[in-house]
Amino acid sequence: MPARAAQAGHTVLVVEDDSSIRTLLTSALGAAGYLVTSAAGGQEAMFEAGNRRPDLIVLDVMLPDTDGFQLTRDLRAAGVYTPVLFLTARSDVEDRIIGLSSGGDDYVTKPFHVQEVLLRIRAILRRSGTPTAHGGGAHEPLRYADVTLDENTHEAWRADRPLRLSPTEFRLLACLLAQPERVLEKAEILQQVWRYDFSGDTRIVDTYVKTLRRKIDRDAPPLIHTVRGVGYCLRLPRDQSTAALR
């Protein structure tokens, strides 16, 4: 695949202990115009991520000295918020939830097609490098009830509790906050948050909503509600007025 100007300067760290898969990915990414570095284990990956600060990490879940989920948690704890694309043989919903709630941004299940990996990398880099709302420049914080999201500082809170969100969780929350009390169809959320074709597969929306709920609705009145057969809505519970939490 030919390199694109939008990819110029983007560095990708590939973390994979299988040398054949690591070579395949580094070759394909290099041919697509990315600057590629690689690691075969968790300790090496921590060093590379901390020192090179790549734009994105392609991370195998099963590593010889740790697992990708724990490595992502360690990176986030160390202040490294580089977007992470998981490579995983685990296809169960609960496993995907664990991965995404650990701070990951997307996942590809094995066996995978290289073109799918490239597509998802481009999409992650595109959405992590552009504003989350309406155009460029500074934005007023988004607020609803006791939730505040500041796109300028990439911070979010519920009441006085900071929310530690991955870039994709942040975009999802921004999408909901920009249109409170309106039911958003899953396909609409896919378009606004992910910005690429999932071929009608909306399960990733369900998975991300679950991880976001665990962070936002913990020990507080639930705000993210499911409208069965349609999508999701950000609103207060029916028995509470909006003014109660403003």
PDB file of C-alpha atoms in Angstrom:
ATOM      1  CA  MET A   1       0.000   0.000   0.000  1.00  0.00           C
ATOM      2  CA  PRO A   2       1.467   3.388  -0.946  1.00  0.00           C
ATOM      3  CA  ALA A   3       2.409   5.854   1.747  1.00  0.00           C
ATOM      4  CA  ARG A   4       0.097   8.794   2.331  1.00  0.00           C
ATOM      5  CA  ALA A   5       1.012  12.312   3.327  1.00  0.00           C
ATOM      6  CA  ALA A   6      -1.253  12.084   6.368  1.00  0.00           C
ATOM      7  CA  GLN A   7       0.906   9.235   7.669  1.00  0.00           C
ATOM      8  CA  ALA A   8       4.188  11.121   7.366  1.00  0.00           C
ATOM      9  CA  GLY A   9       6.010  11.128  10.670  1.00  0.00           C
ATOM     10  CA  HIS A  10       3.613   8.732  12.423  1.00  0.00           C
ATOM     11  CA  THR A  11       5.494   6.151  14.446  1.00  0.00           C
ATOM     12  CA  VAL A  12       3.928   2.795  15.318  1.00  0.00           C
ATOM     13  CA  LEU A  13       5.274   0.430  17.967  1.00  0.00           C
ATOM     14  CA  VAL A  14       4.487  -3.226  17.215  1.00  0.00           C
ATOM     15  CA  VAL A  15       4.558  -5.454  20.316  1.00  0.00           C
ATOM     16  CA  GLU A  16       4.337  -9.107  19.310  1.00  0.00           C
ATOM     17  CA  ASP A  17       6.335 -12.129  20.520  1.00  0.00           C
ATOM     18  CA  ASP A  18       5.654 -14.177  17.371  1.00  0.00           C
ATOM     19  CA  SER A  19       8.514 -13.189  15.080  1.00  0.00           C
ATOM     20  CA  SER A  20       6.638 -14.065  11.869  1.00  0.00           C
ATOM     21  CA  ILE A  21       3.652 -11.873  12.790  1.00  0.00           C
ATOM     22  CA  ARG A  22       5.968  -9.118  14.009  1.00  0.00           C
ATOM     23  CA  THR A  23       7.860  -9.166  10.706  1.00  0.00           C
ATOM     24  CA  LEU A  24       4.615  -9.186   8.697  1.00  0.00           C
ATOM     25  CA  LEU A  25       3.241  -6.165  10.545  1.00  0.00           C
ATOM     26  CA  THR A  26       6.452  -4.144  10.529  1.00  0.00           C
ATOM     27  CA  SER A  27       6.876  -4.757   6.786  1.00  0.00           C
ATOM     28  CA  ALA A  28       3.270  -3.860   5.981  1.00  0.00           C
ATOM     29  CA  LEU A  29       3.333  -0.726   8.146  1.00  0.00           C
ATOM     30  CA  GLY A  30       6.655   0.362   6.673  1.00  0.00           C
ATOM     31  CA  ALA A  31       5.282  -0.094   3.157  1.00  0.00           C
ATOM     32  CA  ALA A  32       2.246   1.999   4.149  1.00  0.00           C
ATOM     33  CA  GLY A  33       4.502   4.900   5.092  1.00  0.00           C
ATOM     34  CA  TYR A  34       4.753   4.540   8.863  1.00  0.00           C
ATOM     35  CA  LEU A  35       7.923   4.684  10.925  1.00  0.00           C
ATOM     36  CA  VAL A  36       7.968   1.355  12.740  1.00  0.00           C
ATOM     37  CA  THR A  37       9.694   0.091  15.841  1.00  0.00           C
ATOM     38  CA  SER A  38       9.041  -3.245  17.521  1.00  0.00           C
ATOM     39  CA  ALA A  39       9.290  -5.171  20.769  1.00  0.00           C
ATOM     40  CA  ALA A  40       8.891  -8.859  21.617  1.00  0.00           C
ATOM     41  CA  GLY A  41       7.831  -8.521  25.258  1.00  0.00           C
ATOM     42  CA  GLY A  42       6.314  -6.286  27.908  1.00  0.00           C
ATOM     43  CA  GLN A  43       9.488  -4.894  29.473  1.00  0.00           C
ATOM     44  CA  GLU A  44      10.953  -3.969  26.104  1.00  0.00           C
ATOM     45  CA  ALA A  45       7.624  -2.410  25.102  1.00  0.00           C
ATOM     46  CA  MET A  46       7.514  -0.251  28.249  1.00  0.00           C
ATOM     47  CA  PHE A  47      10.999   1.038  27.459  1.00  0.00           C
ATOM     48  CA  GLU A  48      10.192   1.745  23.806  1.00  0.00           C
ATOM     49  CA  ALA A  49       6.870   3.418  24.606  1.00  0.00           C
ATOM     50  CA  GLY A  50       8.348   5.585  27.319  1.00  0.00           C
ATOM     51  CA  ASN A  51      11.391   6.691  25.365  1.00  0.00           C
ATOM     52  CA  ARG A  52      10.193   6.850  21.773  1.00  0.00           C
ATOM     53  CA  ARG A  53       6.626   8.005  22.510  1.00  0.00           C
ATOM     54  CA  PRO A  54       5.088   6.415  19.394  1.00  0.00           C
ATOM     55  CA  ASP A  55       1.846   7.716  17.928  1.00  0.00           C
ATOM     56  CA  LEU A  56       0.203   4.302  18.249  1.00  0.00           C
ATOM     57  CA  ILE A  57       0.925   0.868  19.718  1.00  0.00           C
ATOM     58  CA  VAL A  58      -0.153  -2.387  18.074  1.00  0.00           C
ATOM     59  CA  LEU A  59      -0.177  -4.731  21.050  1.00  0.00           C
ATOM     60  CA  ASP A  60      -0.534  -8.496  21.242  1.00  0.00           C
ATOM     61  CA  VAL A  61      -2.556  -9.544  24.266  1.00  0.00           C
ATOM     62  CA  MET A  62      -0.574 -12.725  24.969  1.00  0.00           C
ATOM     63  CA  LEU A  63       3.060 -11.855  25.731  1.00  0.00           C
ATOM     64  CA  PRO A  64       5.704 -14.057  27.374  1.00  0.00           C
ATOM     65  CA  ASP A  65       6.311 -11.811  30.405  1.00  0.00           C
ATOM     66  CA  THR A  66       2.895 -10.149  30.850  1.00  0.00           C
ATOM     67  CA  ASP A  67      -0.386  -9.690  29.029  1.00  0.00           C
ATOM     68  CA  GLY A  68      -1.317  -6.744  26.860  1.00  0.00           C
ATOM     69  CA  PHE A  69      -4.152  -5.656  29.137  1.00  0.00           C
ATOM     70  CA  GLN A  70      -1.849  -5.314  32.143  1.00  0.00           C
ATOM     71  CA  LEU A  71       0.816  -3.652  30.012  1.00  0.00           C
ATOM     72  CA  THR A  72      -1.727  -1.050  28.899  1.00  0.00           C
ATOM     73  CA  ARG A  73      -2.723  -0.395  32.508  1.00  0.00           C
ATOM     74  CA  ASP A  74       0.967   0.008  33.389  1.00  0.00           C
ATOM     75  CA  LEU A  75       1.471   2.460  30.525  1.00  0.00           C
ATOM     76  CA  ARG A  76      -1.537   4.532  31.581  1.00  0.00           C
ATOM     77  CA  ALA A  77      -0.340   4.534  35.189  1.00  0.00           C
ATOM     78  CA  ALA A  78       3.040   5.781  33.964  1.00  0.00           C
ATOM     79  CA  GLY A  79       1.369   8.658  32.145  1.00  0.00           C
ATOM     80  CA  VAL A  80       1.676   7.180  28.635  1.00  0.00           C
ATOM     81  CA  TYR A  81      -1.668   7.653  26.861  1.00  0.00           C
ATOM     82  CA  THR A  82      -0.600   6.513  23.408  1.00  0.00           C
ATOM     83  CA  PRO A  83      -3.546   4.891  21.586  1.00  0.00           C
ATOM     84  CA  VAL A  84      -3.455   1.086  21.704  1.00  0.00           C
ATOM     85  CA  LEU A  85      -4.778  -1.366  19.114  1.00  0.00           C
ATOM     86  CA  PHE A  86      -5.018  -4.867  20.594  1.00  0.00           C
ATOM     87  CA  LEU A  87      -4.301  -8.027  18.637  1.00  0.00           C
ATOM     88  CA  THR A  88      -6.148 -10.804  20.394  1.00  0.00           C
ATOM     89  CA  ALA A  89      -7.351 -14.352  19.901  1.00  0.00           C
ATOM     90  CA  ARG A  90      -9.946 -13.678  22.588  1.00  0.00           C
ATOM     91  CA  SER A  91     -13.241 -12.921  20.892  1.00  0.00           C
ATOM     92  CA  ASP A  92     -15.617 -13.129  23.878  1.00  0.00           C
ATOM     93  CA  VAL A  93     -17.401  -9.892  24.749  1.00  0.00           C
ATOM     94  CA  GLU A  94     -16.136  -9.967  28.329  1.00  0.00           C
ATOM     95  CA  ASP A  95     -12.538 -10.234  27.147  1.00  0.00           C
ATOM     96  CA  ARG A  96     -13.059  -7.259  24.847  1.00  0.00           C
ATOM     97  CA  ILE A  97     -14.524  -5.288  27.740  1.00  0.00           C
ATOM     98  CA  ILE A  98     -11.483  -6.079  29.895  1.00  0.00           C
ATOM     99  CA  GLY A  99      -9.175  -4.941  27.140  1.00  0.00           C
ATOM    100  CA  LEU A 100     -10.991  -1.723  26.385  1.00  0.00           C
ATOM    101  CA  SER A 101     -11.512  -0.854  30.047  1.00  0.00           C
ATOM    102  CA  SER A 102      -7.767  -1.274  30.610  1.00  0.00           C
ATOM    103  CA  GLY A 103      -7.247   1.722  28.338  1.00  0.00           C
ATOM    104  CA  GLY A 104      -7.211   0.233  24.850  1.00  0.00           C
ATOM    105  CA  ASP A 105      -8.754   2.016  21.877  1.00  0.00           C
ATOM    106  CA  ASP A 106      -9.662  -0.760  19.456  1.00  0.00           C
ATOM    107  CA  TYR A 107      -9.013  -4.433  18.817  1.00  0.00           C
ATOM    108  CA  VAL A 108      -8.520  -6.882  15.980  1.00  0.00           C
ATOM    109  CA  THR A 109      -9.097 -10.587  16.537  1.00  0.00           C
ATOM    110  CA  LYS A 110      -6.702 -13.223  15.260  1.00  0.00           C
ATOM    111  CA  PRO A 111      -6.406 -14.453  12.588  1.00  0.00           C
ATOM    112  CA  PHE A 112      -6.535 -11.029  10.996  1.00  0.00           C
ATOM    113  CA  HIS A 113      -6.115  -9.423   7.583  1.00  0.00           C
ATOM    114  CA  VAL A 114      -3.288  -6.898   7.347  1.00  0.00           C
ATOM    115  CA  GLN A 115      -5.570  -4.503   5.473  1.00  0.00           C
ATOM    116  CA  GLU A 116      -7.966  -4.459   8.439  1.00  0.00           C
ATOM    117  CA  VAL A 117      -5.111  -3.631  10.802  1.00  0.00           C
ATOM    118  CA  LEU A 118      -4.003  -0.776   8.522  1.00  0.00           C
ATOM    119  CA  LEU A 119      -7.570   0.517   8.270  1.00  0.00           C
ATOM    120  CA  ARG A 120      -8.038   0.599  12.023  1.00  0.00           C
ATOM    121  CA  ILE A 121      -4.646   2.219  12.586  1.00  0.00           C
ATOM    122  CA  ARG A 122      -5.505   5.005  10.148  1.00  0.00           C
ATOM    123  CA  ALA A 123      -8.869   5.510  11.838  1.00  0.00           C
ATOM    124  CA  ILE A 124      -7.371   5.671  15.345  1.00  0.00           C
ATOM    125  CA  LEU A 125      -4.716   8.152  14.268  1.00  0.00           C
ATOM    126  CA  ARG A 126      -7.292  10.261  12.432  1.00  0.00           C
ATOM    127  CA  ARG A 127      -9.656  10.536  15.368  1.00  0.00           C
ATOM    128  CA  SER A 128      -6.917  10.956  17.989  1.00  0.00           C
ATOM    129  CA  GLY A 129      -5.356  13.763  15.960  1.00  0.00           C
ATOM    130  CA  THR A 130      -8.509  15.772  15.337  1.00  0.00           C
ATOM    131  CA  PRO A 131     -10.882  17.684  17.628  1.00  0.00           C
ATOM    132  CA  THR A 132     -13.748  15.660  19.095  1.00  0.00           C
ATOM    133  CA  ALA A 133     -16.515  18.142  18.389  1.00  0.00           C
ATOM    134  CA  HIS A 134     -17.409  20.722  15.794  1.00  0.00           C
ATOM    135  CA  GLY A 135     -14.329  22.016  14.033  1.00  0.00           C
ATOM    136  CA  GLY A 136     -10.982  23.370  15.179  1.00  0.00           C
ATOM    137  CA  GLY A 137      -9.994  25.902  17.785  1.00  0.00           C
ATOM    138  CA  ALA A 138     -10.840  26.117  21.457  1.00  0.00           C
ATOM    139  CA  HIS A 139     -14.093  24.656  22.743  1.00  0.00           C
ATOM    140  CA  GLU A 140     -16.324  25.422  25.666  1.00  0.00           C
ATOM    141  CA  PRO A 141     -16.503  22.482  28.095  1.00  0.00           C
ATOM    142  CA  LEU A 142     -19.395  20.106  27.459  1.00  0.00           C
ATOM    143  CA  ARG A 143     -21.671  19.668  30.488  1.00  0.00           C
ATOM    144  CA  TYR A 144     -24.708  17.645  31.408  1.00  0.00           C
ATOM    145  CA  ALA A 145     -25.951  16.995  34.937  1.00  0.00           C
ATOM    146  CA  ASP A 146     -22.750  16.611  36.985  1.00  0.00           C
ATOM    147  CA  VAL A 147     -20.550  15.471  34.050  1.00  0.00           C
ATOM    148  CA  THR A 148     -18.045  17.876  32.527  1.00  0.00           C
ATOM    149  CA  LEU A 149     -15.769  17.223  29.559  1.00  0.00           C
ATOM    150  CA  ASP A 150     -13.053  19.653  28.483  1.00  0.00           C
ATOM    151  CA  GLU A 151     -11.823  18.978  24.952  1.00  0.00           C
ATOM    152  CA  ASN A 152      -9.035  21.539  25.263  1.00  0.00           C
ATOM    153  CA  THR A 153      -7.317  19.709  28.134  1.00  0.00           C
ATOM    154  CA  HIS A 154      -8.711  16.245  27.302  1.00  0.00           C
ATOM    155  CA  GLU A 155     -10.105  15.880  30.825  1.00  0.00           C
ATOM    156  CA  ALA A 156     -13.483  14.741  32.105  1.00  0.00           C
ATOM    157  CA  TRP A 157     -15.132  14.613  35.517  1.00  0.00           C
ATOM    158  CA  ARG A 158     -18.275  13.351  37.164  1.00  0.00           C
ATOM    159  CA  ALA A 159     -18.941  15.723  40.047  1.00  0.00           C
ATOM    160  CA  ASP A 160     -15.457  16.137  41.563  1.00  0.00           C
ATOM    161  CA  ARG A 161     -14.221  12.703  40.442  1.00  0.00           C
ATOM    162  CA  PRO A 162     -11.830  12.715  37.461  1.00  0.00           C
ATOM    163  CA  LEU A 163     -12.639  10.145  34.794  1.00  0.00           C
ATOM    164  CA  ARG A 164      -9.677   8.245  33.378  1.00  0.00           C
ATOM    165  CA  LEU A 165     -10.809   7.640  29.811  1.00  0.00           C
ATOM    166  CA  SER A 166      -9.082   6.208  26.786  1.00  0.00           C
ATOM    167  CA  PRO A 167      -9.134   8.458  23.691  1.00  0.00           C
ATOM    168  CA  THR A 168     -12.025   6.494  22.214  1.00  0.00           C
ATOM    169  CA  GLU A 169     -14.013   6.535  25.457  1.00  0.00           C
ATOM    170  CA  PHE A 170     -13.421  10.283  25.564  1.00  0.00           C
ATOM    171  CA  ARG A 171     -14.799  10.668  22.031  1.00  0.00           C
ATOM    172  CA  LEU A 172     -17.818   8.519  22.866  1.00  0.00           C
ATOM    173  CA  LEU A 173     -18.610  10.599  25.937  1.00  0.00           C
ATOM    174  CA  ALA A 174     -18.193  13.799  23.895  1.00  0.00           C
ATOM    175  CA  CYS A 175     -20.610  12.426  21.307  1.00  0.00           C
ATOM    176  CA  LEU A 176     -23.238  11.722  23.970  1.00  0.00           C
ATOM    177  CA  LEU A 177     -22.681  15.017  25.792  1.00  0.00           C
ATOM    178  CA  ALA A 178     -23.043  17.007  22.578  1.00  0.00           C
ATOM    179  CA  GLN A 179     -26.583  15.622  22.133  1.00  0.00           C
ATOM    180  CA  PRO A 180     -27.999  14.961  25.618  1.00  0.00           C
ATOM    181  CA  GLU A 181     -31.466  13.471  26.030  1.00  0.00           C
ATOM    182  CA  ARG A 182     -31.489  12.474  22.359  1.00  0.00           C
ATOM    183  CA  VAL A 183     -31.506   8.814  21.386  1.00  0.00           C
ATOM    184  CA  LEU A 184     -28.502   8.108  19.152  1.00  0.00           C
ATOM    185  CA  GLU A 185     -28.670   5.102  16.870  1.00  0.00           C
ATOM    186  CA  LYS A 186     -25.678   2.770  17.009  1.00  0.00           C
ATOM    187  CA  ALA A 187     -24.840   3.407  13.352  1.00  0.00           C
ATOM    188  CA  GLU A 188     -24.847   7.148  14.064  1.00  0.00           C
ATOM    189  CA  ILE A 189     -22.477   6.669  16.994  1.00  0.00           C
ATOM    190  CA  LEU A 190     -20.176   4.564  14.796  1.00  0.00           C
ATOM    191  CA  GLN A 191     -20.014   7.342  12.241  1.00  0.00           C
ATOM    192  CA  GLN A 192     -19.398  10.135  14.746  1.00  0.00           C
ATOM    193  CA  VAL A 193     -16.930   8.329  17.034  1.00  0.00           C
ATOM    194  CA  TRP A 194     -15.093   5.816  14.832  1.00  0.00           C
ATOM    195  CA  ARG A 195     -15.444   7.481  11.418  1.00  0.00           C
ATOM    196  CA  TYR A 196     -14.944   4.334   9.386  1.00  0.00           C
ATOM    197  CA  ASP A 197     -16.938   1.433   8.065  1.00  0.00           C
ATOM    198  CA  PHE A 198     -17.511  -1.415  10.501  1.00  0.00           C
ATOM    199  CA  SER A 199     -19.598  -3.238   7.859  1.00  0.00           C
ATOM    200  CA  GLY A 200     -22.677  -2.959  10.014  1.00  0.00           C
ATOM    201  CA  ASP A 201     -21.057  -4.524  13.090  1.00  0.00           C
ATOM    202  CA  THR A 202     -22.263  -2.383  15.989  1.00  0.00           C
ATOM    203  CA  ARG A 203     -21.004  -4.679  18.738  1.00  0.00           C
ATOM    204  CA  ILE A 204     -18.027  -2.395  19.319  1.00  0.00           C
ATOM    205  CA  VAL A 205     -20.466   0.371  20.338  1.00  0.00           C
ATOM    206  CA  ASP A 206     -22.070  -1.950  22.896  1.00  0.00           C
ATOM    207  CA  THR A 207     -18.659  -2.914  24.259  1.00  0.00           C
ATOM    208  CA  TYR A 208     -17.457   0.660  24.628  1.00  0.00           C
ATOM    209  CA  VAL A 209     -20.706   1.784  26.230  1.00  0.00           C
ATOM    210  CA  LYS A 210     -20.258  -0.937  28.854  1.00  0.00           C
ATOM    211  CA  THR A 211     -16.746   0.237  29.703  1.00  0.00           C
ATOM    212  CA  LEU A 212     -17.841   3.880  29.779  1.00  0.00           C
ATOM    213  CA  ARG A 213     -20.766   3.063  32.062  1.00  0.00           C
ATOM    214  CA  ARG A 214     -18.431   1.369  34.514  1.00  0.00           C
ATOM    215  CA  LYS A 215     -16.435   4.594  34.800  1.00  0.00           C
ATOM    216  CA  ILE A 216     -19.221   7.179  34.675  1.00  0.00           C
ATOM    217  CA  ASP A 217     -22.150   5.533  36.445  1.00  0.00           C
ATOM    218  CA  ARG A 218     -20.148   4.073  39.326  1.00  0.00           C
ATOM    219  CA  ASP A 219     -21.637   5.172  42.674  1.00  0.00           C
ATOM    220  CA  ALA A 220     -23.879   7.720  40.966  1.00  0.00           C
ATOM    221  CA  PRO A 221     -27.292   7.862  39.281  1.00  0.00           C
ATOM    222  CA  PRO A 222     -26.997   6.218  35.851  1.00  0.00           C
ATOM    223  CA  LEU A 223     -26.789   8.608  32.921  1.00  0.00           C
ATOM    224  CA  ILE A 224     -26.214   6.320  29.908  1.00  0.00           C
ATOM    225  CA  HIS A 225     -29.426   4.496  29.035  1.00  0.00           C
ATOM    226  CA  THR A 226     -30.138   1.771  26.479  1.00  0.00           C
ATOM    227  CA  VAL A 227     -33.052   2.176  24.104  1.00  0.00           C
ATOM    228  CA  ARG A 228     -33.583  -1.402  22.999  1.00  0.00           C
ATOM    229  CA  GLY A 229     -33.362  -1.985  19.286  1.00  0.00           C
ATOM    230  CA  VAL A 230     -32.219   1.583  18.644  1.00  0.00           C
ATOM    231  CA  GLY A 231     -29.178   2.835  20.532  1.00  0.00           C
ATOM    232  CA  TYR A 232     -28.232   4.912  23.549  1.00  0.00           C
ATOM    233  CA  CYS A 233     -29.221   8.114  25.270  1.00  0.00           C
ATOM    234  CA  LEU A 234     -27.492  10.337  27.830  1.00  0.00           C
ATOM    235  CA  ARG A 235     -30.116  11.488  30.321  1.00  0.00           C
ATOM    236  CA  LEU A 236     -30.978  11.506  33.996  1.00  0.00           C
ATOM    237  CA  PRO A 237     -33.140   8.709  35.389  1.00  0.00           C
ATOM    238  CA  ARG A 238     -36.817   9.392  34.777  1.00  0.00           C
ATOM    239  CA  ASP A 239     -37.504   9.997  38.462  1.00  0.00           C
ATOM    240  CA  GLN A 240     -34.968  12.856  38.695  1.00  0.00           C
ATOM    241  CA  SER A 241     -35.136  16.329  37.221  1.00  0.00           C
ATOM    242  CA  THR A 242     -32.241  17.668  35.208  1.00  0.00           C
ATOM    243  CA  ALA A 243     -31.921  20.539  37.633  1.00  0.00           C
ATOM    244  CA  ALA A 244     -31.174  18.185  40.495  1.00  0.00           C
ATOM    245  CA  LEU A 245     -27.606  17.566  39.351  1.00  0.00           C
ATOM    246  CA  ARG A 246     -26.758  20.792  37.564  1.00  0.00           C
TER     247      ARG A 246
END
